[in-house]
Short mmCIF file of N, CA, C and O in Angstrom, two decimals:
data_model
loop_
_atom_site.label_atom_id
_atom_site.label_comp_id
_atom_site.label_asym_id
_atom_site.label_seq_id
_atom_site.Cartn_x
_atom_site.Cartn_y
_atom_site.Cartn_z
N UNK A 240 13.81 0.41 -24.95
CA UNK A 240 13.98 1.70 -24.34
C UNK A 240 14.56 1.49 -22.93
O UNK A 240 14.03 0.59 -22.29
N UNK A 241 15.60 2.20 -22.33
CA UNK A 241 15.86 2.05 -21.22
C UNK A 241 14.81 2.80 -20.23
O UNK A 241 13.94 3.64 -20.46
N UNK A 242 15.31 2.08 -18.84
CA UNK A 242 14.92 2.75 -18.32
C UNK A 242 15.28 4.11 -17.33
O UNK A 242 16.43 4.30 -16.93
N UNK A 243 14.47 4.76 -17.08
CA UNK A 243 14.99 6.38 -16.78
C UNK A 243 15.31 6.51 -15.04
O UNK A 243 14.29 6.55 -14.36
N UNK A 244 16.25 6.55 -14.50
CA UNK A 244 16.58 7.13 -13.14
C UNK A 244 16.31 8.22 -12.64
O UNK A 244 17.04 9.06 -13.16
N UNK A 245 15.57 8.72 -11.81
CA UNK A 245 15.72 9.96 -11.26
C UNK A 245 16.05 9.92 -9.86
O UNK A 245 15.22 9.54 -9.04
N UNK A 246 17.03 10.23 -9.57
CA UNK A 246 17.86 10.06 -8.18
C UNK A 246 16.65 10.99 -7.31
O UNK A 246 16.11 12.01 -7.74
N UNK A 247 16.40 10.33 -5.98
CA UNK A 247 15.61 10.86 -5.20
C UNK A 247 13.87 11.13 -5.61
O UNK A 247 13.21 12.10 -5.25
N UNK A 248 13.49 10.20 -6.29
CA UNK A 248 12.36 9.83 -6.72
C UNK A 248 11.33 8.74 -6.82
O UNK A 248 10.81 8.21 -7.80
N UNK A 249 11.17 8.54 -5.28
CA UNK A 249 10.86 6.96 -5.68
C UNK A 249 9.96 7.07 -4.50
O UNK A 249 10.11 8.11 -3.86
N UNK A 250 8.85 6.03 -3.96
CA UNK A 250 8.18 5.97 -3.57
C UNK A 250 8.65 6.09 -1.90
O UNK A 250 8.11 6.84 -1.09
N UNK A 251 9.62 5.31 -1.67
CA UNK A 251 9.97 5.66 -0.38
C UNK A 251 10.45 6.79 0.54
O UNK A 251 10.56 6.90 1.76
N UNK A 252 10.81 7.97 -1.01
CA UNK A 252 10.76 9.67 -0.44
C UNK A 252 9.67 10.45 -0.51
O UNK A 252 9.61 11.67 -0.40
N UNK A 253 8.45 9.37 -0.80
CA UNK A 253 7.50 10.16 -1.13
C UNK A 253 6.70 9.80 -0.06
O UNK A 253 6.36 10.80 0.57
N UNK A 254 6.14 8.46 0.54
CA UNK A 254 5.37 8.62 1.36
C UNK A 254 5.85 7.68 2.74
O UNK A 254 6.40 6.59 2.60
N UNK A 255 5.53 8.31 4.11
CA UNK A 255 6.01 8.07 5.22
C UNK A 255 5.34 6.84 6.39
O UNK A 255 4.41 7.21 7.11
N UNK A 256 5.68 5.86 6.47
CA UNK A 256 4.72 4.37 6.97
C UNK A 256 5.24 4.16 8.15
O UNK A 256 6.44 4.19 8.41
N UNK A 257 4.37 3.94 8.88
CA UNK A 257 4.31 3.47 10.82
C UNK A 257 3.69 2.17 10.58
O UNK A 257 2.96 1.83 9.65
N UNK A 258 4.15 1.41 11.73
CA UNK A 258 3.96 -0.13 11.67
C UNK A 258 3.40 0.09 13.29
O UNK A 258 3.12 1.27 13.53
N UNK A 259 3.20 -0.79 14.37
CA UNK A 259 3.50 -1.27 15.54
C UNK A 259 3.89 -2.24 15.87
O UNK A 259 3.71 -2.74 16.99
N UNK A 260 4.60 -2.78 14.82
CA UNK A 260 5.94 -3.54 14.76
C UNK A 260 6.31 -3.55 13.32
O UNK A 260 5.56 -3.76 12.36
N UNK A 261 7.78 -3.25 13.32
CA UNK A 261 8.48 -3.77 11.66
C UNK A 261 8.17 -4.94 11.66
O UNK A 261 8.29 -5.83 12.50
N UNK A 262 7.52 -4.86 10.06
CA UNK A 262 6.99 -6.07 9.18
C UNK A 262 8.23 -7.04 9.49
O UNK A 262 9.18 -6.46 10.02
N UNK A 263 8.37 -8.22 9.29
CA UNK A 263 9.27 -8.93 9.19
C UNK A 263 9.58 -9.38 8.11
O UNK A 263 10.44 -10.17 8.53
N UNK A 264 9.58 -9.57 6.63
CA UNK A 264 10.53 -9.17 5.39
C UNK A 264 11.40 -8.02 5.72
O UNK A 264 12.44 -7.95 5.07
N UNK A 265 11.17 -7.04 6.66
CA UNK A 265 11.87 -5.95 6.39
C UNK A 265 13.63 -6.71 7.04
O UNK A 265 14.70 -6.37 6.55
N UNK A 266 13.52 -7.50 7.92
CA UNK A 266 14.72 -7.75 8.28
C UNK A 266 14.97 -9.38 7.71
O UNK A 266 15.76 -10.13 8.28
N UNK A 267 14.31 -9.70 6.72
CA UNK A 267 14.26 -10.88 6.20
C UNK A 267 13.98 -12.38 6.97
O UNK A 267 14.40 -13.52 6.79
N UNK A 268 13.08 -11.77 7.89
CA UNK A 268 12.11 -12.54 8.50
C UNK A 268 10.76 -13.17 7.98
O UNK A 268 10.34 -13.97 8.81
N UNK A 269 9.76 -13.03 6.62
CA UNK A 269 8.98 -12.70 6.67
C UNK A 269 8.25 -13.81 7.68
O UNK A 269 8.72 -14.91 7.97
N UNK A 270 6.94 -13.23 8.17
CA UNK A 270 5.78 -14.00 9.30
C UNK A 270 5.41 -15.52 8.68
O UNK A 270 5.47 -16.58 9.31
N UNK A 271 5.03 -15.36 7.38
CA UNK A 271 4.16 -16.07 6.34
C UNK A 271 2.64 -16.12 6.67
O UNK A 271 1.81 -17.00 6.45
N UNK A 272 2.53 -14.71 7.36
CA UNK A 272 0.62 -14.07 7.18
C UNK A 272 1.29 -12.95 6.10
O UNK A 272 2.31 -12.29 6.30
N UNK A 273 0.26 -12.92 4.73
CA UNK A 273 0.18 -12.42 4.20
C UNK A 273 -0.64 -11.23 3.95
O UNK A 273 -1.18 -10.81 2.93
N UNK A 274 -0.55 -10.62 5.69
CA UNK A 274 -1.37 -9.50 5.52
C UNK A 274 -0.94 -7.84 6.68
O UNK A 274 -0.76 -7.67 7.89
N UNK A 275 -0.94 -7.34 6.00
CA UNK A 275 -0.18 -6.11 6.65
C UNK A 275 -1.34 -4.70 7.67
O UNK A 275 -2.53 -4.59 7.37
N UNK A 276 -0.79 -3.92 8.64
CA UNK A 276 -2.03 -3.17 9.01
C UNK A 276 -0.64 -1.72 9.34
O UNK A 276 0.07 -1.61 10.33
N UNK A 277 -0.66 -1.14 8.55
CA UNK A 277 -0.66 0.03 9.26
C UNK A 277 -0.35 1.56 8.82
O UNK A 277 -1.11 1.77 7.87
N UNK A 278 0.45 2.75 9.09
CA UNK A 278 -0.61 3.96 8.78
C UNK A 278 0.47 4.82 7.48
O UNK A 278 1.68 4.70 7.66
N UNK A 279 0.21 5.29 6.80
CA UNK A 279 0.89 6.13 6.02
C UNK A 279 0.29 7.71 5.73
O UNK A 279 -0.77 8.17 6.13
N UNK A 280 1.26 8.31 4.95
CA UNK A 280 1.30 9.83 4.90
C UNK A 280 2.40 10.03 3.81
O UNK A 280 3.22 9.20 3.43
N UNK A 281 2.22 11.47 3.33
CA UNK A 281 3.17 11.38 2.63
C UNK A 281 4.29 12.35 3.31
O UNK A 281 4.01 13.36 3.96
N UNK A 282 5.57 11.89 3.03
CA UNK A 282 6.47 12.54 3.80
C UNK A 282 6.75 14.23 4.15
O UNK A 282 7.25 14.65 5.19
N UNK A 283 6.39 14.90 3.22
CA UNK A 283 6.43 16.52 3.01
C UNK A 283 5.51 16.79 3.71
O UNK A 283 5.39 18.02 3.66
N UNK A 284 4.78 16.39 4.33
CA UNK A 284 3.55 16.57 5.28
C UNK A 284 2.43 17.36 4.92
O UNK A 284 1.78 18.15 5.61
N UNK A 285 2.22 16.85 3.11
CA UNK A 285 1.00 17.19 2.26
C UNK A 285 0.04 16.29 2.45
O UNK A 285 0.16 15.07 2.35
N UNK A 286 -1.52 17.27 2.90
CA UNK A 286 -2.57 16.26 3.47
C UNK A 286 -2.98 15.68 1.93
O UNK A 286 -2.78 16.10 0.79
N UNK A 287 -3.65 14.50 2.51
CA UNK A 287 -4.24 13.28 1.40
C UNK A 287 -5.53 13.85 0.75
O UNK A 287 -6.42 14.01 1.58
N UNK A 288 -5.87 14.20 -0.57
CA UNK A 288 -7.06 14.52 -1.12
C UNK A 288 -7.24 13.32 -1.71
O UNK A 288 -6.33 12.50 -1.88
N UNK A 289 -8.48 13.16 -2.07
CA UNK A 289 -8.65 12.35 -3.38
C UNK A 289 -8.05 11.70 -4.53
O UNK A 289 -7.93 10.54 -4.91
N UNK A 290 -7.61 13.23 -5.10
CA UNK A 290 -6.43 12.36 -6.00
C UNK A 290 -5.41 11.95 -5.51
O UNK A 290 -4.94 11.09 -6.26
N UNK A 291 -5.08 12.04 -5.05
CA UNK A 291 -3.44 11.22 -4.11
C UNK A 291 -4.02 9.67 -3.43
O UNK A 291 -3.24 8.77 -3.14
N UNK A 292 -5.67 9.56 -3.21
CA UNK A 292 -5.69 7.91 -2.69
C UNK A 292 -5.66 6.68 -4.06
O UNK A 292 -6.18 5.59 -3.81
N UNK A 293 -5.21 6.86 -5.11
CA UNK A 293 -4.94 5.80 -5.86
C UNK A 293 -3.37 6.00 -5.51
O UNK A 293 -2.79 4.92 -5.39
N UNK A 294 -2.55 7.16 -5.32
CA UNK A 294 -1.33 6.91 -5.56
C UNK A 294 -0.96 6.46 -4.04
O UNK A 294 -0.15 5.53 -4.04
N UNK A 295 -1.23 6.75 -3.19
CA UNK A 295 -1.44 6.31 -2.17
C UNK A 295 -1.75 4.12 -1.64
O UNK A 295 -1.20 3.19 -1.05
N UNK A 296 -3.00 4.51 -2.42
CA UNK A 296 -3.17 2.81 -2.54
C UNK A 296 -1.98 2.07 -3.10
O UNK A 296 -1.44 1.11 -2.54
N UNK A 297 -1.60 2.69 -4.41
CA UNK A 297 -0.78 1.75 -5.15
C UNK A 297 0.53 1.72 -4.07
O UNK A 297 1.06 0.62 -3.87
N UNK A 298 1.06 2.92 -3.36
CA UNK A 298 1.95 2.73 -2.63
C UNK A 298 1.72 1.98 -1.17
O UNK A 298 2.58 2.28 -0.34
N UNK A 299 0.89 1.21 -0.80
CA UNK A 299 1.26 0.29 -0.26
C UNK A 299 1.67 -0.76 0.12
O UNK A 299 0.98 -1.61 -0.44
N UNK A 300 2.66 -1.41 0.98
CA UNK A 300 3.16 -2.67 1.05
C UNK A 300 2.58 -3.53 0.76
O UNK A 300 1.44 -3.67 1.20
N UNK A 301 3.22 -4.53 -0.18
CA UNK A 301 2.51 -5.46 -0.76
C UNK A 301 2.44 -6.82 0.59
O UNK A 301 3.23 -7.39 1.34
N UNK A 302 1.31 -6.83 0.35
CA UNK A 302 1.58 -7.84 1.96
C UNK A 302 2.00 -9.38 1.55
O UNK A 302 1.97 -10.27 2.40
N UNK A 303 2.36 -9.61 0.30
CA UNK A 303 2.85 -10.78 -0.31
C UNK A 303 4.30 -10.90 0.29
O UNK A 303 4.90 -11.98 0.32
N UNK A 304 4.80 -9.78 0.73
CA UNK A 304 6.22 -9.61 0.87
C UNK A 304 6.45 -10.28 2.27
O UNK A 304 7.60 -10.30 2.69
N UNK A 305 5.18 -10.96 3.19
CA UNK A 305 5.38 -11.34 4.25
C UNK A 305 5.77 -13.42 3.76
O UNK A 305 6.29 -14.40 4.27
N UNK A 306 5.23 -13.11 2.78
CA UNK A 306 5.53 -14.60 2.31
C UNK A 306 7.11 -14.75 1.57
O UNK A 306 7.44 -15.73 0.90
N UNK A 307 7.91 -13.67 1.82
CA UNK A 307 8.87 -13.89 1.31
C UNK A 307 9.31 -13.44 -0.37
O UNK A 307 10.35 -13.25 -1.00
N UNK A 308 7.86 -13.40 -0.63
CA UNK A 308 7.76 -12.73 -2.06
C UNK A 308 7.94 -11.44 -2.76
O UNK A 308 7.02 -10.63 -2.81
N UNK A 309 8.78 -11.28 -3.16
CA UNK A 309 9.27 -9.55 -3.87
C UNK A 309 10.11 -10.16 -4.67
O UNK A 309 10.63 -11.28 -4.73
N UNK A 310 10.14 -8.79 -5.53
CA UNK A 310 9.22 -7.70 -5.80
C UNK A 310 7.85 -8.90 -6.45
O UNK A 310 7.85 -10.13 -6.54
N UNK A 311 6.72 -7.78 -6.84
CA UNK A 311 5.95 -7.98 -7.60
C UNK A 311 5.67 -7.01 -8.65
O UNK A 311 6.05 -5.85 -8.49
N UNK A 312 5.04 -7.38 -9.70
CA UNK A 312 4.72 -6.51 -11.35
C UNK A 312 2.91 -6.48 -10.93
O UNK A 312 2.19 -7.47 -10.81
N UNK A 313 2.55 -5.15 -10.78
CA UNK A 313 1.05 -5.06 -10.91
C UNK A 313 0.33 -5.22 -12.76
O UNK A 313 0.70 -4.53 -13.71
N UNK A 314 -0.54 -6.13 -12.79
CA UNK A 314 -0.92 -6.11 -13.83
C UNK A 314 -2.28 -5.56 -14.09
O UNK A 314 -2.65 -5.17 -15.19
N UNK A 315 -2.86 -5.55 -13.21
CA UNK A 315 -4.39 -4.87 -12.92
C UNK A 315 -4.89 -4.30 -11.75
O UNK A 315 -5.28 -5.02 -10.83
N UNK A 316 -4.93 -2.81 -11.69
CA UNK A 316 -5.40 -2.62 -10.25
C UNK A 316 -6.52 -1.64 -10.18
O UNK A 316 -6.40 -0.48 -10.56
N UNK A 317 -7.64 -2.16 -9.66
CA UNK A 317 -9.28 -1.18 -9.54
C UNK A 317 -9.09 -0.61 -8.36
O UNK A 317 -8.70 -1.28 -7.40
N UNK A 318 -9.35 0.77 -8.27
CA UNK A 318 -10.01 1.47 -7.00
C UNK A 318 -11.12 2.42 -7.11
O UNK A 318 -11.50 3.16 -8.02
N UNK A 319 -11.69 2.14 -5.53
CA UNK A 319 -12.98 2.25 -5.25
C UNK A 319 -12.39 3.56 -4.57
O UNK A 319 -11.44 3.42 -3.80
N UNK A 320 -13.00 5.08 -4.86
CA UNK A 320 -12.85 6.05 -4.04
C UNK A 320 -14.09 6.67 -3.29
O UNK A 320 -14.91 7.41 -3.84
N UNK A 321 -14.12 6.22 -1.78
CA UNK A 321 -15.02 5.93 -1.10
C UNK A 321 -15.74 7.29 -0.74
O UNK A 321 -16.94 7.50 -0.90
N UNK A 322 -14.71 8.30 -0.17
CA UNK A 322 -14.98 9.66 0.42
C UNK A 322 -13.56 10.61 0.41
O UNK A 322 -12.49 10.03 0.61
N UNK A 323 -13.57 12.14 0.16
CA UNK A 323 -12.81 12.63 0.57
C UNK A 323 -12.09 12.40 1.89
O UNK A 323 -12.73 12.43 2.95
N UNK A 324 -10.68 12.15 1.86
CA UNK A 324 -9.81 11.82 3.22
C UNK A 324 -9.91 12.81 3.99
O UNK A 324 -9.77 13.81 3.29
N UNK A 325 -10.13 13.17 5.39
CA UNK A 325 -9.87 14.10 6.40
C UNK A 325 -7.87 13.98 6.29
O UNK A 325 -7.06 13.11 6.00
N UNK A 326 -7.85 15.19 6.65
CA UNK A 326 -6.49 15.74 7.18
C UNK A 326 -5.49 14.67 8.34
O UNK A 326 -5.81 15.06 9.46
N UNK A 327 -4.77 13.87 8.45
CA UNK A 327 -3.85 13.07 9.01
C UNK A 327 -3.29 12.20 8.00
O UNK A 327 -3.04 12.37 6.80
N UNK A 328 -3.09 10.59 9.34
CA UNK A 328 -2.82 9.69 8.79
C UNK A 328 -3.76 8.97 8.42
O UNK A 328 -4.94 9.10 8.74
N UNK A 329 -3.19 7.99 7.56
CA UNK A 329 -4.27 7.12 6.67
C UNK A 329 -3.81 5.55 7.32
O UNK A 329 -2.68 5.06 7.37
N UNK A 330 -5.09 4.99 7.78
CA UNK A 330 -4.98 3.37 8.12
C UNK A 330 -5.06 2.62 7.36
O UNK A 330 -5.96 2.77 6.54
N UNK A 331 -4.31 1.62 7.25
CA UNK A 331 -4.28 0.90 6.09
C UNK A 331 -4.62 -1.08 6.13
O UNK A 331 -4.49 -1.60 7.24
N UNK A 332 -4.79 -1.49 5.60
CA UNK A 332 -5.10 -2.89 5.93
C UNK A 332 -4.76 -3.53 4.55
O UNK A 332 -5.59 -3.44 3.65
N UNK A 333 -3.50 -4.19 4.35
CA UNK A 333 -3.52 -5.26 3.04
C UNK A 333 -3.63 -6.71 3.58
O UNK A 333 -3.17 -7.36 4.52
N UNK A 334 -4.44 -6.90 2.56
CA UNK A 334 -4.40 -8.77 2.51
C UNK A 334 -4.11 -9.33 1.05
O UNK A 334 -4.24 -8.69 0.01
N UNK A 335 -3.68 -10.69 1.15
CA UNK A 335 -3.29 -11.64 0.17
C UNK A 335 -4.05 -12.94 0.65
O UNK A 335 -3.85 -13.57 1.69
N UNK A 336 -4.99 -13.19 -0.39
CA UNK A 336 -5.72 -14.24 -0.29
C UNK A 336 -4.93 -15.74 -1.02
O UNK A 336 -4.68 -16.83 -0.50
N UNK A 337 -4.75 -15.33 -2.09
CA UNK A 337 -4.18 -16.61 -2.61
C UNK A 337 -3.01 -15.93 -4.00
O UNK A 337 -3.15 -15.09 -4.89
N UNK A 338 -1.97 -16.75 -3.59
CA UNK A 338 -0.60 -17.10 -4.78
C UNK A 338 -1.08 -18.36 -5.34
O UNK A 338 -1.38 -19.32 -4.63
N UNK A 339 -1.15 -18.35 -6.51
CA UNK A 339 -1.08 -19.40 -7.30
C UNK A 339 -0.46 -19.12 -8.55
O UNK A 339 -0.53 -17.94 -8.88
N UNK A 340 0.19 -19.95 -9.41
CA UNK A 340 0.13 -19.71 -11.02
C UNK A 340 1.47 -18.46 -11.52
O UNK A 340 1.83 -18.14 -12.65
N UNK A 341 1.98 -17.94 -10.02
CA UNK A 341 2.92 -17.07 -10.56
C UNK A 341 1.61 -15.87 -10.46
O UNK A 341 1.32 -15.08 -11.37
N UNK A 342 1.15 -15.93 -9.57
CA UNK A 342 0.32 -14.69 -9.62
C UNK A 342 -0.09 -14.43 -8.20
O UNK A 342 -0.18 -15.24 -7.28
N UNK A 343 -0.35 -13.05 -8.18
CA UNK A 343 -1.29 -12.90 -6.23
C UNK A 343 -2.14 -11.87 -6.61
O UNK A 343 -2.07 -11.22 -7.66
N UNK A 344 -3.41 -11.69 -5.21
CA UNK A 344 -4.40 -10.67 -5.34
C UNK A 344 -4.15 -9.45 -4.60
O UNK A 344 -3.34 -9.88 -3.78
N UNK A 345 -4.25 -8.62 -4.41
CA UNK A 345 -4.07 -8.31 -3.31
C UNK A 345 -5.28 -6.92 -2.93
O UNK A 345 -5.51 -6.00 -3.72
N UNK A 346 -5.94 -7.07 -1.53
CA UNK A 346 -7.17 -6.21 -1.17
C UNK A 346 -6.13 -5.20 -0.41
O UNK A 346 -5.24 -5.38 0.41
N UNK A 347 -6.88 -3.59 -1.32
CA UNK A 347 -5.94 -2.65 0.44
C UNK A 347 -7.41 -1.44 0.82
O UNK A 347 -8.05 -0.60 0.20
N UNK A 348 -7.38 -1.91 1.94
CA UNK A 348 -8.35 -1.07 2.68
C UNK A 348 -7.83 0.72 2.86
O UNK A 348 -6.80 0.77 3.53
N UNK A 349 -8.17 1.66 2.56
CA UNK A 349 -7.71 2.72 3.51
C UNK A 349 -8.88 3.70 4.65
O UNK A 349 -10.01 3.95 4.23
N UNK A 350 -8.56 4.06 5.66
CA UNK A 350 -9.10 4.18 6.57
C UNK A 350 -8.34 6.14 6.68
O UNK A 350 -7.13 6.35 6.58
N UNK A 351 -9.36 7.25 6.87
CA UNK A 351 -8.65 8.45 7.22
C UNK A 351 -8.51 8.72 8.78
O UNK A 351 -8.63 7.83 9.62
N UNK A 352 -8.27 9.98 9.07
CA UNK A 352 -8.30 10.12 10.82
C UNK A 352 -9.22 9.95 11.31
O UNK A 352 -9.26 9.80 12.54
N UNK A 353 -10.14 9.92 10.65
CA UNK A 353 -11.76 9.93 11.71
C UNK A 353 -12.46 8.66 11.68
O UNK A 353 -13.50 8.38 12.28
N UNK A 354 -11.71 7.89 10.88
CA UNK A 354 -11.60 6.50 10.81
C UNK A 354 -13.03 6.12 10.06
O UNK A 354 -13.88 5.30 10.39
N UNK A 355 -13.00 7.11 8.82
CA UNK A 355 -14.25 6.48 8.08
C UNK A 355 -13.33 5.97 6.65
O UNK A 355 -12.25 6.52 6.44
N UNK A 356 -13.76 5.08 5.88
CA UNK A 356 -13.37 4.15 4.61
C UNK A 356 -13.23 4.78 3.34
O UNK A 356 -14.20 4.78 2.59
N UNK A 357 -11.73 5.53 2.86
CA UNK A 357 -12.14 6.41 2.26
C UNK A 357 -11.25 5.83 0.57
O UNK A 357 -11.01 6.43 -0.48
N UNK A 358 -11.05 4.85 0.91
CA UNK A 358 -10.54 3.85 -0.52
C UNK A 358 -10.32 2.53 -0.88
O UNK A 358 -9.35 2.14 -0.23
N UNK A 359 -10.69 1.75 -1.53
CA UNK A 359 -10.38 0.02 -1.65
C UNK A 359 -9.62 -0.04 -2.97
O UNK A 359 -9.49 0.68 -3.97
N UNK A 360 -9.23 -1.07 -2.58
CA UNK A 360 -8.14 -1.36 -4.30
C UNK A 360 -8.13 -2.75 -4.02
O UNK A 360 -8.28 -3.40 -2.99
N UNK A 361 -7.86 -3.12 -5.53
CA UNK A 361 -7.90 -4.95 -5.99
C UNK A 361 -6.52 -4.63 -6.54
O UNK A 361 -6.30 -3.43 -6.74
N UNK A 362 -5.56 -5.52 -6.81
CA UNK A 362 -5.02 -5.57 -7.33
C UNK A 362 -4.17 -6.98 -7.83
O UNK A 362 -3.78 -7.70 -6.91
N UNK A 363 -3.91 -7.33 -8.98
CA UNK A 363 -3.27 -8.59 -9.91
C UNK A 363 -2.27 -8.21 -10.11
O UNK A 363 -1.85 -7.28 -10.80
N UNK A 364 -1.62 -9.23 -9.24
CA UNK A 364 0.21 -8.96 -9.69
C UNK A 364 1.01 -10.03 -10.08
O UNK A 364 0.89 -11.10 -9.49
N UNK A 365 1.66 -9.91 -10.82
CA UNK A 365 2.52 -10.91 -11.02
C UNK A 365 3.96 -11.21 -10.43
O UNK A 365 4.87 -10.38 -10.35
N UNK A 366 4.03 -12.75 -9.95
CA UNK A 366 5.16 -12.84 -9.34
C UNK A 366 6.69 -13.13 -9.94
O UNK A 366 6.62 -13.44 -11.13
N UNK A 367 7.58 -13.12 -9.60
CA UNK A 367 9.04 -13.10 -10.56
C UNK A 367 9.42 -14.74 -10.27
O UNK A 367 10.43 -15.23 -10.77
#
């Protein structure tokens, strides 16, 4: 089956990310810390409920990408939905503990405006 295009549909028109500094993969630098911190929203400036923090989680930078590594294929991903999000931005924290095997983990914290813990995600990805 192919796959389907929809022009103007993709994760990067959907939700809006602040750094306090560009990551460095972004200019093909990466650091080689495999771990990322910072805030997202979604671009239409629709506040974050509940259901939107898995889609949310899944849309964050994979912090593998500081190792130079992209894309990745998620093969398993759990989330923990902690509390309804307050109204802003959402803080974010990914880490990558270990690549091995053609594979990575990856932990993403999310944090709402009032800065209480309002989602965790695991996630198994596979590398190309």
């Amino acid at each position: 089956m192919a796959g389907i295009e929809l022009p103007g549909i993709t994760v990067a028109d959907r939700v809006e990310y602040r750094t306090v500094q560009p990551p460095g993969w972004l200019h093909g630098q990466p650091s080689g810390d495999p771990s990322m911190t910072f805030w997202m929203r979604f671009a239409d400036g629709r506040q974050p409920d509940l259901l939107s923090l898995p889609f949310l989680a899944d849309a964050a930078y994979p912090a593998v990408m500081e190792l130079g590594e992209m894309p990745s294929a998620t093969l398993e991903l759990t989330i923990h939905l902690r509390d309804r999000p307050a109204p802003g931005w959402l803080a974010c924290q990914v880490n990558t503990r270990h690549v091995a095997g053609g594979f990575h983990e990856e932990d993403c914290d999310i944090w709402d405006s009032r800065g209480v813990l309002v989602a965790q995600s695991r996630q198994l990805a596979l590398l190309p």
